[in-house]
């Protein structure tokens, strides 16, 4: 992330633009919607909505948090219409928002609207309100209790719609939500049974709020409770809350010394909670807002934390570029790497800002996206299967949740459905290891993928070797054949449902070794392997002195637990190094994770160091595995979570260090062509200067390696700087690098003892007259080695340098005539760095 510091506004000269007002943002629009959700406007703005060039709606709105403003339209939307929005405030008028094309929802959701989610849960007796997520803007959503409708909102908001229920929820009731757009019904939500509420209820809290504001947040609210708020001892209102927190809006600004209280109650027969109290803090305490990642080329700033009701101003190189509100402020220009951005929040007119958050824009600082495992389209059915030794469990998109449910007919009507086969590793045969990935199977199934977990216990025990791995591959193939039989059986729920041309494989430990092996031993049985995920795999062929399999003809992903106490060599790195991108290969090296906690049946913590929770282990497989199979089997745009262009939500990304390669990249040097260090993979010369000593080494546990810390299976370069300024130069001819990224795998070479502090380097582009340098820290940095008691590894990570970042440093650089690429060591300490796979990747 770019450097962030808090600065005093008195010490900088920020220049305001009295005409500037950022445009708001519209939620995606679909045919038949009767409302539009508008986001990111200033508090108390006026909003204009334009359809096909005609303003159809002008309305005052309240506050942008928590869910924007949902405005009723004069007529339902029609596919093909173009909709824009703008805001007006205090004599300013924003530009129109980016045009949104109205789509037919069946284009994005051919099997019908996504499944609504009741959130949060659990639901409590006497609950008066609940939230519903996973909706399409402007449709209709309703709640049923024991099959009877108890609450409805037509023309709903996104991302969440609150629904008040009458009568209140009763103990033991079955509650579900449903959604409709254009007469097209979603599946019912997951069923939730109403539970007894907590008695007594605890006092709510009141989050810090400030003089001059008009909104305060009540926290610690029980799901469905009614919240009673007073101001200065006078009742200010009763509010139904879906739980967690409640944002309350007042008609006049907060003054110094005022006292506010909040109590909550569920059942009328139960006493209300003790009161929570709060007084506004002085305006001088108003903090800076929180800001998300910001990288060169961005045209907006994401606000991660702000005071409710605040105006957010953004300045680029001291000149105002945006005025809006959370969660996103659009800018009137894009930012460049190295720009200085200031972000301030205020509560006008009474509470101006005193401080600013100052950010140095990074070259690469990926935005955070959605959680790929959160896609929820279908109920999930499950079953066990057994045909002699061929057995396991299956999860699939169903008509409703539960064992043995019918296959989802709407999805089946769109065509055959892809399938993933999972295989566990060696463990006690007494434990049902194949059940340990049920969470991952469930995520795949609700996204529209059949997920089969193969019981491999018959092959578990003290025996091993290559033959055991091949037997496991054969057992998986037998399960594939079994499901081919079900696909051809008119009495089976899988009859003509499975697309064996879109088959994925996932294996853990020896199962990972087996799924890498399987495509090489697969007979011609009418299936096509499209994707292979190897989680902490063994590599028995390598251990047996045989050549390692080169995964090819399919996408490949390996997840490597850095604290693995079983497969301590992280052999998946060997498969990654040997894999041929088709269309891509990816590696996730995950710090503070062990071997066992990805499987719910494997209880032992084998970690070589303390590790994160079992739940966090499951998130790594669920999130990155879902991104992988959705990308390769469903064609979803989730590859970005694997190639580093977007951070997935719902997971500790700070622990994940990625490598990635794709088939259409142009390789400058991968050190595998036998040219030696003097020539690169283009057949052009290299050079060393300024005290550089560079040589090629096997990145492997073999004689001739630079040291014993490399666990891959490739050849790479180690640069040993003899002094600061040591430079290794690659000649590239004359290349046009416009709209290009320079990818380079890099690592700090592990030494003993390990030096303190991080290291790094500069990458330079040279047009023959001008050299522009970008620091590795500006693209994410060279990670520190993950320290283990024994076996700390030199593990490479792909760094992505965007060509436009070099232009930001040296605008005179001829980016279309680059002749050389330089790697310069500019740090102190003469610490060796490992490099591999210098590649050029064109961007769309």
Tab-separated table of C-alpha atoms in Angstrom, residues 325-567:
chain	number	residue	atom	x	y	z
A	325	UNK	CA	-19.026	10.866	0.437
A	326	UNK	CA	-18.312	7.296	1.437
A	327	UNK	CA	-17.949	4.656	0.213
A	328	UNK	CA	-16.423	6.003	-3.036
A	329	UNK	CA	-15.461	9.464	-4.276
A	330	UNK	CA	-15.093	9.893	-8.039
A	331	UNK	CA	-12.196	12.098	-9.197
A	332	UNK	CA	-12.048	14.501	-12.120
A	333	UNK	CA	-8.676	13.075	-13.176
A	334	UNK	CA	-6.754	9.852	-12.797
A	335	UNK	CA	-3.895	9.623	-10.340
A	336	UNK	CA	-0.385	8.578	-11.296
A	337	UNK	CA	2.225	6.648	-9.373
A	338	UNK	CA	4.074	9.037	-7.103
A	339	UNK	CA	1.232	11.574	-6.895
A	340	UNK	CA	0.440	12.992	-3.469
A	341	UNK	CA	-3.203	12.658	-2.498
A	342	UNK	CA	-4.862	14.291	0.510
A	343	UNK	CA	-8.233	13.102	1.808
A	344	UNK	CA	-10.160	15.104	4.406
A	345	UNK	CA	-13.573	14.779	6.009
A	346	UNK	CA	-15.737	17.490	7.529
A	347	UNK	CA	-19.220	18.033	8.950
A	348	UNK	CA	-20.194	21.359	7.418
A	349	UNK	CA	-20.965	23.983	8.245
A	350	UNK	CA	-20.146	23.679	11.939
A	351	UNK	CA	-17.246	21.220	11.950
A	352	UNK	CA	-14.457	21.803	9.407
A	353	UNK	CA	-11.549	19.412	9.007
A	354	UNK	CA	-8.335	19.936	10.942
A	355	UNK	CA	-6.319	16.971	9.645
A	356	UNK	CA	-5.771	15.268	6.290
A	357	UNK	CA	-4.694	11.786	5.343
A	358	UNK	CA	-1.735	12.114	2.981
A	359	UNK	CA	-1.139	9.229	0.573
A	360	UNK	CA	1.684	8.619	-1.870
A	361	UNK	CA	0.139	6.783	-4.813
A	362	UNK	CA	1.727	3.396	-5.447
A	363	UNK	CA	2.449	1.980	-8.869
A	364	UNK	CA	0.520	-1.199	-8.008
A	365	UNK	CA	-1.810	-1.415	-4.999
A	366	UNK	CA	-4.679	-3.694	-6.029
A	367	UNK	CA	-8.234	-2.839	-5.009
A	368	UNK	CA	-10.175	-5.213	-2.805
A	369	UNK	CA	-12.978	-7.008	-4.601
A	370	UNK	CA	-15.715	-9.417	-3.678
A	371	UNK	CA	-15.311	-12.761	-1.941
A	372	UNK	CA	-15.285	-15.310	-4.814
A	373	UNK	CA	-16.700	-17.994	-2.514
A	374	UNK	CA	-19.718	-15.842	-1.616
A	375	UNK	CA	-21.567	-16.318	-4.918
A	376	UNK	CA	-24.927	-17.733	-3.839
A	377	UNK	CA	-27.213	-18.712	-6.697
A	378	UNK	CA	-28.749	-22.064	-5.778
A	379	UNK	CA	-29.837	-24.201	-2.841
A	380	UNK	CA	-27.461	-27.085	-2.196
A	381	UNK	CA	-28.322	-30.767	-2.218
A	382	UNK	CA	-26.003	-33.509	-1.024
A	383	UNK	CA	-25.713	-37.263	-1.090
A	384	UNK	CA	-23.340	-40.135	-0.550
A	385	UNK	CA	-22.530	-42.591	-3.323
A	386	UNK	CA	-21.080	-46.083	-3.192
A	387	UNK	CA	-20.341	-48.714	-5.808
A	388	UNK	CA	-18.039	-51.213	-4.145
A	389	UNK	CA	-14.721	-49.441	-3.447
A	390	UNK	CA	-15.868	-46.403	-5.431
A	391	UNK	CA	-17.527	-44.097	-2.945
A	392	UNK	CA	-17.663	-40.600	-1.575
A	393	UNK	CA	-19.960	-37.603	-1.222
A	394	UNK	CA	-21.452	-35.155	-3.697
A	395	UNK	CA	-22.840	-31.618	-3.358
A	396	UNK	CA	-24.848	-30.118	-6.208
A	397	UNK	CA	-27.190	-27.239	-7.153
A	398	UNK	CA	-30.637	-28.346	-6.006
A	399	UNK	CA	-34.245	-27.284	-5.818
A	400	UNK	CA	-33.906	-26.889	-2.052
A	401	UNK	CA	-31.354	-27.530	0.672
A	402	UNK	CA	-30.717	-30.961	2.131
A	403	UNK	CA	-29.802	-34.562	1.363
A	404	UNK	CA	-31.326	-36.186	-1.694
A	405	UNK	CA	-33.041	-33.100	-3.078
A	406	UNK	CA	-33.853	-32.926	-6.813
A	407	UNK	CA	-31.304	-31.274	-9.096
A	408	UNK	CA	-32.043	-27.604	-9.803
A	409	UNK	CA	-34.316	-27.726	-12.845
A	410	UNK	CA	-33.832	-24.087	-13.846
A	411	UNK	CA	-30.047	-24.524	-13.991
A	412	UNK	CA	-30.378	-27.821	-15.838
A	413	UNK	CA	-32.504	-26.041	-18.400
A	414	UNK	CA	-29.557	-23.822	-19.329
A	415	UNK	CA	-27.310	-26.784	-20.224
A	416	UNK	CA	-24.967	-29.242	-18.614
A	417	UNK	CA	-23.127	-28.292	-15.418
A	418	UNK	CA	-19.358	-28.527	-14.733
A	419	UNK	CA	-18.003	-30.882	-12.109
A	420	UNK	CA	-15.015	-30.915	-9.735
A	421	UNK	CA	-13.606	-34.103	-8.166
A	422	UNK	CA	-11.757	-33.722	-4.849
A	423	UNK	CA	-9.282	-36.168	-3.303
A	424	UNK	CA	-7.898	-36.148	0.226
A	425	UNK	CA	-4.478	-37.344	1.295
A	426	UNK	CA	-3.019	-39.936	3.630
A	427	UNK	CA	-4.572	-40.002	7.086
A	428	UNK	CA	-6.005	-42.499	9.555
A	429	UNK	CA	-8.457	-44.759	7.691
A	430	UNK	CA	-10.691	-44.518	10.769
A	431	UNK	CA	-11.483	-40.877	9.909
A	432	UNK	CA	-13.827	-39.994	7.014
A	433	UNK	CA	-11.296	-37.678	5.387
A	434	UNK	CA	-13.412	-37.183	2.267
A	435	UNK	CA	-15.955	-35.285	4.383
A	436	UNK	CA	-13.359	-32.717	5.415
A	437	UNK	CA	-13.915	-30.394	2.452
A	438	UNK	CA	-17.710	-30.122	2.740
A	439	UNK	CA	-17.450	-26.344	3.164
A	440	UNK	CA	-15.656	-26.059	-0.184
A	441	UNK	CA	-18.053	-28.462	-1.879
A	442	UNK	CA	-20.945	-26.346	-0.614
A	443	UNK	CA	-19.430	-23.136	-2.010
A	444	UNK	CA	-18.916	-24.704	-5.423
A	445	UNK	CA	-22.431	-26.148	-5.500
A	446	UNK	CA	-24.203	-22.893	-4.638
A	447	UNK	CA	-22.244	-21.243	-7.469
A	448	UNK	CA	-23.432	-23.851	-9.970
A	449	UNK	CA	-20.699	-26.532	-9.921
A	450	UNK	CA	-21.165	-30.176	-8.924
A	451	UNK	CA	-18.539	-31.080	-6.303
A	452	UNK	CA	-17.612	-34.749	-5.681
A	453	UNK	CA	-15.288	-35.752	-2.835
A	454	UNK	CA	-13.743	-39.183	-3.362
A	455	UNK	CA	-13.236	-41.527	-0.395
A	456	UNK	CA	-9.596	-42.624	-0.723
A	457	UNK	CA	-9.331	-44.309	2.689
A	458	UNK	CA	-8.771	-47.710	1.105
A	459	UNK	CA	-5.399	-46.403	-0.063
A	460	UNK	CA	-4.405	-44.809	3.260
A	461	UNK	CA	-1.907	-46.294	5.641
A	462	UNK	CA	1.830	-46.705	6.043
A	463	UNK	CA	2.466	-47.544	2.394
A	464	UNK	CA	3.344	-44.888	-0.149
A	465	UNK	CA	5.424	-44.360	-3.227
A	466	UNK	CA	4.575	-43.528	-6.813
A	467	UNK	CA	2.349	-46.610	-7.100
A	468	UNK	CA	0.123	-45.304	-4.281
A	469	UNK	CA	-0.243	-41.984	-6.063
A	470	UNK	CA	-1.165	-43.682	-9.325
A	471	UNK	CA	-3.669	-45.888	-7.485
A	472	UNK	CA	-5.278	-42.748	-6.086
A	473	UNK	CA	-5.479	-41.271	-9.583
A	474	UNK	CA	-7.154	-44.475	-10.763
A	475	UNK	CA	-9.635	-44.325	-7.888
A	476	UNK	CA	-10.580	-40.771	-8.859
A	477	UNK	CA	-11.030	-41.907	-12.446
A	478	UNK	CA	-13.299	-44.681	-11.212
A	479	UNK	CA	-15.465	-42.054	-9.513
A	480	UNK	CA	-15.539	-40.088	-12.761
A	481	UNK	CA	-16.767	-43.237	-14.528
A	482	UNK	CA	-19.373	-43.741	-11.798
A	483	UNK	CA	-20.816	-40.278	-12.408
A	484	UNK	CA	-20.721	-40.855	-16.145
A	485	UNK	CA	-22.980	-43.802	-15.416
A	486	UNK	CA	-25.322	-41.630	-13.361
A	487	UNK	CA	-25.358	-39.050	-16.129
A	488	UNK	CA	-26.639	-41.736	-18.480
A	489	UNK	CA	-29.195	-43.200	-16.068
A	490	UNK	CA	-32.747	-41.815	-16.586
A	491	UNK	CA	-33.520	-42.708	-12.946
A	492	UNK	CA	-30.656	-40.609	-11.584
A	493	UNK	CA	-30.963	-36.985	-10.483
A	494	UNK	CA	-27.778	-36.439	-12.515
A	495	UNK	CA	-29.283	-37.742	-15.757
A	496	UNK	CA	-27.888	-35.585	-18.587
A	497	UNK	CA	-26.807	-32.956	-16.072
A	498	UNK	CA	-22.979	-33.206	-16.017
A	499	UNK	CA	-20.619	-31.501	-18.461
A	500	UNK	CA	-17.556	-33.739	-18.501
A	501	UNK	CA	-15.854	-31.387	-20.946
A	502	UNK	CA	-15.584	-28.941	-18.020
A	503	UNK	CA	-13.999	-31.111	-15.352
A	504	UNK	CA	-11.881	-29.781	-12.500
A	505	UNK	CA	-9.685	-31.610	-10.002
A	506	UNK	CA	-8.655	-30.654	-6.476
A	507	UNK	CA	-6.375	-32.741	-4.288
A	508	UNK	CA	-4.754	-32.316	-0.885
A	509	UNK	CA	-1.408	-33.817	0.129
A	510	UNK	CA	-1.127	-37.194	-1.671
A	511	UNK	CA	-4.438	-36.297	-3.260
A	512	UNK	CA	-2.721	-33.232	-4.722
A	513	UNK	CA	-0.005	-35.453	-6.162
A	514	UNK	CA	-2.731	-37.711	-7.581
A	515	UNK	CA	-4.680	-34.955	-9.348
A	516	UNK	CA	-1.462	-33.712	-10.954
A	517	UNK	CA	-0.821	-37.279	-12.098
A	518	UNK	CA	-4.362	-38.017	-13.281
A	519	UNK	CA	-4.310	-36.150	-16.633
A	520	UNK	CA	-1.202	-38.128	-17.620
A	521	UNK	CA	-2.872	-41.516	-17.007
A	522	UNK	CA	-6.436	-40.638	-17.980
A	523	UNK	CA	-7.774	-43.029	-20.634
A	524	UNK	CA	-9.925	-41.663	-23.486
A	525	UNK	CA	-13.246	-41.814	-21.637
A	526	UNK	CA	-14.804	-38.625	-22.967
A	527	UNK	CA	-13.749	-36.097	-20.339
A	528	UNK	CA	-11.643	-32.955	-20.540
A	529	UNK	CA	-9.667	-31.748	-17.540
A	530	UNK	CA	-9.797	-27.961	-17.532
A	531	UNK	CA	-8.333	-27.100	-14.120
A	532	UNK	CA	-6.159	-28.766	-11.457
A	533	UNK	CA	-5.747	-27.441	-7.892
A	534	UNK	CA	-3.000	-29.061	-5.809
A	535	UNK	CA	-3.203	-28.162	-2.094
A	536	UNK	CA	0.009	-28.869	-0.163
A	537	UNK	CA	0.816	-31.737	-2.550
A	538	UNK	CA	3.455	-34.385	-2.180
A	539	UNK	CA	5.715	-35.221	-5.135
A	540	UNK	CA	6.590	-38.896	-4.870
A	541	UNK	CA	8.112	-39.009	-8.334
A	542	UNK	CA	10.654	-36.384	-7.303
A	543	UNK	CA	11.409	-38.201	-4.054
A	544	UNK	CA	11.840	-41.437	-6.010
A	545	UNK	CA	14.348	-39.905	-8.414
A	546	UNK	CA	11.912	-39.818	-11.334
A	547	UNK	CA	11.171	-36.827	-13.517
A	548	UNK	CA	8.490	-34.534	-12.114
A	549	UNK	CA	5.246	-34.286	-14.059
A	550	UNK	CA	4.805	-31.055	-16.005
A	551	UNK	CA	1.161	-30.034	-15.616
A	552	UNK	CA	-0.029	-28.952	-19.054
A	553	UNK	CA	-3.155	-28.642	-21.144
A	554	UNK	CA	-5.128	-27.107	-18.274
A	555	UNK	CA	-5.018	-24.268	-15.765
A	556	UNK	CA	-3.023	-25.046	-12.637
A	557	UNK	CA	-3.150	-23.676	-9.087
A	558	UNK	CA	-1.170	-24.741	-6.062
A	559	UNK	CA	-1.715	-23.537	-2.495
A	560	UNK	CA	1.366	-23.926	-0.298
A	561	UNK	CA	1.133	-23.659	3.512
A	562	UNK	CA	4.339	-21.983	4.687
A	563	UNK	CA	4.237	-23.675	8.122
A	564	UNK	CA	3.468	-27.125	6.682
A	565	UNK	CA	4.785	-29.671	9.173
A	566	UNK	CA	4.053	-32.662	6.938
A	567	UNK	CA	5.041	-31.832	3.351
